Coordinates of C-alpha atoms in Angstrom, one line a residue:
M14 CA -19.4 21.8 18.8
F15 CA -20.6 18.2 19.0
M16 CA -23.2 18.8 22.0
R17 CA -24.4 22.3 21.0
D18 CA -25.3 21.5 17.0
K19 CA -27.6 18.7 18.7
I20 CA -27.1 15.9 16.3
D21 CA -29.1 13.4 16.6
N22 CA -29.1 9.7 16.3
I23 CA -30.5 9.4 12.6
D24 CA -27.6 12.3 11.9
I25 CA -25.3 9.5 13.3
A26 CA -26.9 6.9 11.3
I27 CA -26.1 8.8 8.4
L28 CA -22.8 9.7 9.2
E29 CA -21.7 6.2 10.0
I30 CA -23.5 4.8 6.9
L31 CA -21.1 7.9 4.8
Q32 CA -18.4 6.9 6.6
K33 CA -18.6 3.1 5.4
Q34 CA -19.4 4.5 1.9
A35 CA -19.5 7.8 0.8
R36 CA -21.1 6.5 -2.6
T37 CA -24.6 5.2 -0.9
K38 CA -27.0 6.7 -2.7
R39 CA -29.3 9.1 -1.0
N40 CA -32.8 7.3 -1.6
E41 CA -30.7 3.8 0.1
I42 CA -29.6 5.9 3.1
A43 CA -33.0 6.8 3.2
E44 CA -34.7 3.0 3.2
V45 CA -32.2 2.6 6.2
V46 CA -33.1 5.1 8.5
G47 CA -36.4 5.7 7.8
L48 CA -37.2 8.9 6.3
S49 CA -38.1 9.9 2.8
L50 CA -35.1 11.6 0.3
P51 CA -35.7 15.0 0.5
S52 CA -34.9 14.8 4.0
V53 CA -32.0 12.6 4.1
S54 CA -30.7 15.1 1.4
E55 CA -31.9 18.0 3.8
R56 CA -30.0 16.3 6.8
I57 CA -26.6 15.5 4.5
S58 CA -26.6 19.3 3.8
K59 CA -27.0 20.4 7.6
L60 CA -23.8 17.9 8.3
M61 CA -21.7 19.4 5.6
E62 CA -22.6 22.6 6.6
K63 CA -21.8 22.5 10.3
G64 CA -18.5 20.7 9.3
Y65 CA -19.1 17.4 10.4
I66 CA -18.8 16.4 6.7
S67 CA -15.8 17.7 5.3
G68 CA -15.5 15.5 1.8
F69 CA -16.0 12.8 0.1
H70 CA -12.8 10.5 -0.9
T71 CA -11.6 7.7 -2.3
H72 CA -9.0 5.6 -1.0
L73 CA -6.7 4.2 -3.1
D74 CA -4.7 1.0 -2.7
P75 CA -1.0 2.0 -2.3
K76 CA -0.1 -1.3 -3.4
K77 CA -1.6 -0.6 -6.7
F78 CA 0.8 2.2 -6.8
E79 CA 3.8 0.2 -5.7
L80 CA 4.0 2.3 -2.4
N81 CA 5.1 -1.1 -0.7
V82 CA 6.7 0.5 2.6
T83 CA 5.0 1.7 5.4
A84 CA 7.2 4.0 8.1
F85 CA 6.7 6.2 10.9
I86 CA 9.1 8.8 11.3
F87 CA 10.0 10.5 14.7
V88 CA 11.5 14.0 14.4
T89 CA 13.2 15.6 17.4
T90 CA 14.3 19.2 16.5
D91 CA 16.9 21.2 18.9
L92 CA 15.2 24.6 18.1
S93 CA 11.4 24.9 19.5
D94 CA 10.9 27.8 16.5
T95 CA 11.3 25.1 13.8
S96 CA 8.3 23.0 14.7
N97 CA 6.2 25.0 12.3
E98 CA 9.2 24.8 9.7
I99 CA 9.0 21.3 9.7
S100 CA 5.0 21.3 9.7
I101 CA 5.0 23.0 6.2
K102 CA 8.2 20.8 5.1
A103 CA 6.1 17.8 5.8
K104 CA 3.0 19.1 4.3
A105 CA 4.5 19.8 0.7
H106 CA 6.1 16.9 0.5
S107 CA 4.2 14.2 -1.3
F108 CA 5.4 10.6 0.8
V109 CA 3.9 12.1 3.5
Q110 CA 0.5 11.0 4.8
E111 CA 0.5 12.5 8.1
C112 CA 2.1 14.6 10.1
H113 CA 1.8 15.8 13.7
S114 CA 3.3 17.7 16.4
I115 CA 3.5 15.6 19.6
T116 CA 4.3 15.2 23.1
G117 CA 6.9 13.3 24.4
S118 CA 10.9 11.9 22.6
G119 CA 10.1 13.6 19.6
S120 CA 8.8 16.6 18.4
H121 CA 6.7 15.2 15.5
I122 CA 5.8 12.1 13.8
M123 CA 5.5 11.5 10.4
K124 CA 3.4 9.1 8.4
V125 CA 4.9 8.0 5.0
R126 CA 4.6 5.2 2.3
V127 CA 7.2 4.7 -0.3
R128 CA 8.3 2.0 -2.9
D129 CA 11.2 0.8 -1.3
I130 CA 13.5 1.3 1.6
D131 CA 16.3 2.8 -1.4
Q132 CA 13.4 5.9 -1.2
L133 CA 12.9 6.1 2.3
E134 CA 16.2 6.2 2.5
T135 CA 16.2 9.0 0.4
F136 CA 13.6 10.6 1.9
L137 CA 15.0 10.1 5.3
N138 CA 18.4 11.9 4.4
T139 CA 15.6 14.9 3.0
V140 CA 14.4 15.0 6.2
R141 CA 17.4 15.0 8.0
S142 CA 18.8 18.2 6.1
W143 CA 15.9 20.3 7.0
S144 CA 17.1 23.2 9.5
G145 CA 16.4 22.4 13.1
V146 CA 16.3 18.4 12.5
K147 CA 18.6 17.0 15.4
N148 CA 17.7 12.8 14.8
T149 CA 15.1 11.2 13.2
Q150 CA 13.8 7.4 14.7
T151 CA 12.2 5.4 12.0
N152 CA 9.9 2.4 12.6
I153 CA 9.0 0.1 9.4
V154 CA 5.5 -1.2 9.4
L155 CA 5.7 -5.2 8.4
S156 CA 2.0 -5.8 8.4
T157 CA -1.4 -4.0 9.3
A158 CA -4.1 -4.9 11.4
K159 CA -6.3 -1.6 11.3
E160 CA -6.2 1.3 9.3
T161 CA -8.6 3.6 8.9
M162 CA -10.4 7.5 9.0
D163 CA -13.5 6.2 10.6
L164 CA -14.5 7.9 13.7
P165 CA -16.4 6.3 16.5
V166 CA -19.5 8.9 16.0
R167 CA -22.0 6.9 18.0
E168 CA -19.8 6.3 21.0
I169 CA -18.6 9.9 21.0
K170 CA -22.5 11.3 20.8
S171 CA -23.2 9.1 24.2

């Protein structure tokens, strides 16, 4: 898809700007990339149509909501047909920020944010009660050096 759609360096620059600050005014983007406001608006619309931009999001500070504990939970299932069931249950739970089906020693990894260790323990007991869950392994985050949803669009293009 990436090469077939033939986005150029100006599109890349627009994506980088919006990725850093989605609320950047289009006239500011136009000034940076050297295009007119209508040209930038058209390019953004096309990038949305092509699926490069899937939405504009607000990043909330977890600590302001007293979500002070971040953990990664590896889930191992004993049945191969429970994989989809685990994903569905994880998607429905508000503490789960990410859920991925993985290779290796587990079948899934979930990133969760909770208030405290007690809430984490309660959630772990919930996960362990799900059908097909054999065991869990939990890693609690002590500190975060980098956390981003930004993609290296310039490096991917080259």
